Amino acid sequence: MDIATLTARLRQSFSEEQIIPSAPMSRYTTLRLGGPADVLVMPHTQDQVRDALLMAKECGVPVTILGNGSNVLVRDGGIRGMVLLIADGFAAVSDPVPTDGGRYLLTAQGGAALTKLSNAAANASLKGLEFAAGIPGTVGGAAFMNAGAYGGEMKDVVTQVTVCDRDGTIHTYSNEEMAFGYRRSLLTRQANPGVVTSMTVALEKGDEGEIRAAMRDFNARRRQKQPITLPSCGSTFKRPEGYFAGTLIDQCGLKGHRVGGASVSTLHAGFLVNDRQGTAADYLALMADVQRIVYEKTGVTLEPEVRIIGEDLPANLI
């Protein structure tokens, strides 16, 4: 792995503002914790995505793909290799394009916030994305894990997803080819998934007032029931079949349960929060406590929904 050579090559094709050596991952995840990445790169075009991936491959440097960091836990030792941050600089949303079937297509680049896409739909009086109004992720992340809320999922509206593979090849997948399921897709099943560079959704005309009212309602519910003012990764655990993770955790008396700077939210037990400047080790230990106690009391195994990446601190630094 040759980080120095990769960084030098990146500087020939990217601006200084797009390259951050030793990037503290606490700045790039909603949990606000995690150690540094060797180098972080923020591409602004699909060509730059491909170039960065190819440079990393040629230098033998592993690549971690990140969007808004809203469903990610980075361990305290940080991330070795290059982090490719698909975010604000790669976030355009198209104007609506009518189809023969009466629906309208919107295409968003992978780094666009899901809230930006849902607002663009509302501005055009297009319905179908109201559920996404408050999901704190990017289009790429939403396509990757089939994000959803309040009865809606990306699989309901996506028509195609464009992906740049690690070898620089561009693929366009249909809804069927994406094989969406609960918090999974074709990409989650791949050992080294590529970068979602764009996603197209098909929506129907609606009443803007009704669309906005639904978005306000969903956002109000989030504010009332979720600890949105505290650093978290959203729902920490997947929904077990036949149960709700938050309900199980609550029934086990775990609201407020704490390990170091991390605790189970007293507002919604499905959210584990970093409310006292905790470490990734705190958060992982809290997750383990919750999983153990819930299993002991209910026999249900909770599986993480949060994506855990990076490496632990060396023992001599703990």
mmCIF file of N, CA and C in Angstrom, residues 114 117 128-129 131-132 135 138-139 141-149 152-159 175 180 183 199-201:
data_model
loop_
_atom_site.group_PDB
_atom_site.id
_atom_site.type_symbol
_atom_site.label_atom_id
_atom_site.label_comp_id
_atom_site.label_asym_id
_atom_site.label_seq_id
_atom_site.Cartn_x
_atom_site.Cartn_y
_atom_site.Cartn_z
ATOM 1 N N LEU A 114 -30.668 12.959 0.424
ATOM 2 C CA LEU A 114 -32.003 12.443 0.130
ATOM 3 C C LEU A 114 -33.059 13.518 0.384
ATOM 4 N N LEU A 117 -33.319 15.621 -2.761
ATOM 5 C CA LEU A 117 -34.098 14.970 -3.804
ATOM 6 C C LEU A 117 -35.584 15.017 -3.492
ATOM 7 N N GLY A 128 -44.395 10.526 -3.943
ATOM 8 C CA GLY A 128 -43.758 9.224 -3.856
ATOM 9 C C GLY A 128 -42.498 9.198 -3.029
ATOM 10 N N LEU A 129 -41.929 10.386 -2.769
ATOM 11 C CA LEU A 129 -40.690 10.460 -1.982
ATOM 12 C C LEU A 129 -40.896 11.139 -0.626
ATOM 13 N N PHE A 131 -41.705 9.956 2.168
ATOM 14 C CA PHE A 131 -41.111 9.176 3.253
ATOM 15 C C PHE A 131 -39.641 9.508 3.472
ATOM 16 N N ALA A 132 -38.964 9.997 2.433
ATOM 17 C CA ALA A 132 -37.522 10.239 2.490
ATOM 18 C C ALA A 132 -37.167 11.633 2.992
ATOM 19 N N ILE A 135 -34.796 11.477 6.063
ATOM 20 C CA ILE A 135 -33.740 10.464 6.169
ATOM 21 C C ILE A 135 -32.377 11.140 5.951
ATOM 22 N N THR A 138 -27.429 10.102 1.847
ATOM 23 C CA THR A 138 -27.289 10.529 0.467
ATOM 24 C C THR A 138 -28.032 9.567 -0.462
ATOM 25 N N VAL A 139 -28.175 9.997 -1.693
ATOM 26 C CA VAL A 139 -28.789 9.166 -2.721
ATOM 27 C C VAL A 139 -28.020 7.852 -2.871
ATOM 28 N N GLY A 141 -26.101 6.258 -0.678
ATOM 29 C CA GLY A 141 -26.340 5.400 0.477
ATOM 30 C C GLY A 141 -27.739 4.821 0.475
ATOM 31 N N ALA A 142 -28.711 5.624 0.043
ATOM 32 C CA ALA A 142 -30.100 5.168 -0.002
ATOM 33 C C ALA A 142 -30.274 4.031 -0.993
ATOM 34 N N ALA A 143 -29.616 4.153 -2.150
ATOM 35 C CA ALA A 143 -29.681 3.083 -3.144
ATOM 36 C C ALA A 143 -28.948 1.841 -2.647
ATOM 37 N N PHE A 144 -27.808 2.055 -2.022
ATOM 38 C CA PHE A 144 -26.988 0.946 -1.526
ATOM 39 C C PHE A 144 -27.773 0.068 -0.558
ATOM 40 N N MET A 145 -28.474 0.681 0.397
ATOM 41 C CA MET A 145 -29.129 -0.105 1.450
ATOM 42 C C MET A 145 -30.649 -0.085 1.375
ATOM 43 N N ASN A 146 -31.208 0.404 0.261
ATOM 44 C CA ASN A 146 -32.656 0.470 0.120
ATOM 45 C C ASN A 146 -33.274 1.173 1.334
ATOM 46 N N ALA A 147 -32.873 2.426 1.527
ATOM 47 C CA ALA A 147 -33.356 3.200 2.665
ATOM 48 C C ALA A 147 -34.873 3.326 2.627
ATOM 49 N N GLY A 148 -35.449 3.406 3.804
ATOM 50 C CA GLY A 148 -36.900 3.540 3.872
ATOM 51 C C GLY A 148 -37.363 4.054 5.216
ATOM 52 N N ALA A 149 -38.615 4.479 5.261
ATOM 53 C CA ALA A 149 -39.237 4.961 6.498
ATOM 54 C C ALA A 149 -40.731 5.130 6.252
ATOM 55 N N GLY A 152 -42.460 3.514 3.248
ATOM 56 C CA GLY A 152 -41.906 3.688 1.908
ATOM 57 C C GLY A 152 -40.467 3.226 1.855
ATOM 58 N N GLU A 153 -40.018 2.778 0.686
ATOM 59 C CA GLU A 153 -38.646 2.354 0.475
ATOM 60 C C GLU A 153 -38.185 2.823 -0.899
ATOM 61 N N MET A 154 -36.882 2.883 -1.082
ATOM 62 C CA MET A 154 -36.355 3.307 -2.369
ATOM 63 C C MET A 154 -36.800 2.375 -3.493
ATOM 64 N N LYS A 155 -36.954 1.110 -3.193
ATOM 65 C CA LYS A 155 -37.342 0.150 -4.239
ATOM 66 C C LYS A 155 -38.693 0.504 -4.859
ATOM 67 N N ASP A 156 -39.509 1.292 -4.144
ATOM 68 C CA ASP A 156 -40.829 1.664 -4.654
ATOM 69 C C ASP A 156 -40.749 2.691 -5.779
ATOM 70 N N VAL A 157 -39.644 3.432 -5.854
ATOM 71 C CA VAL A 157 -39.569 4.553 -6.802
ATOM 72 C C VAL A 157 -38.375 4.506 -7.741
ATOM 73 N N VAL A 158 -37.338 3.740 -7.427
ATOM 74 C CA VAL A 158 -36.125 3.713 -8.247
ATOM 75 C C VAL A 158 -36.381 3.012 -9.580
ATOM 76 N N THR A 159 -35.908 3.621 -10.672
ATOM 77 C CA THR A 159 -35.967 2.961 -11.976
ATOM 78 C C THR A 159 -34.595 2.468 -12.412
ATOM 79 N N ASN A 175 -34.276 -1.471 -11.649
ATOM 80 C CA ASN A 175 -34.838 -1.760 -10.323
ATOM 81 C C ASN A 175 -34.744 -3.257 -10.033
ATOM 82 N N PHE A 180 -33.565 -5.210 -4.630
ATOM 83 C CA PHE A 180 -33.785 -4.563 -3.344
ATOM 84 C C PHE A 180 -34.504 -5.492 -2.369
ATOM 85 N N ARG A 183 -33.245 -3.306 3.749
ATOM 86 C CA ARG A 183 -31.928 -2.727 4.037
ATOM 87 C C ARG A 183 -30.809 -3.452 3.282
ATOM 88 N N MET A 199 -28.776 8.050 -9.431
ATOM 89 C CA MET A 199 -29.980 7.241 -9.254
ATOM 90 C C MET A 199 -31.152 7.991 -9.878
ATOM 91 N N THR A 200 -32.002 7.266 -10.590
ATOM 92 C CA THR A 200 -33.188 7.861 -11.202
ATOM 93 C C THR A 200 -34.435 7.286 -10.554
ATOM 94 N N VAL A 201 -35.366 8.162 -10.214
ATOM 95 C CA VAL A 201 -36.639 7.736 -9.640
ATOM 96 C C VAL A 201 -37.772 8.162 -10.567
#
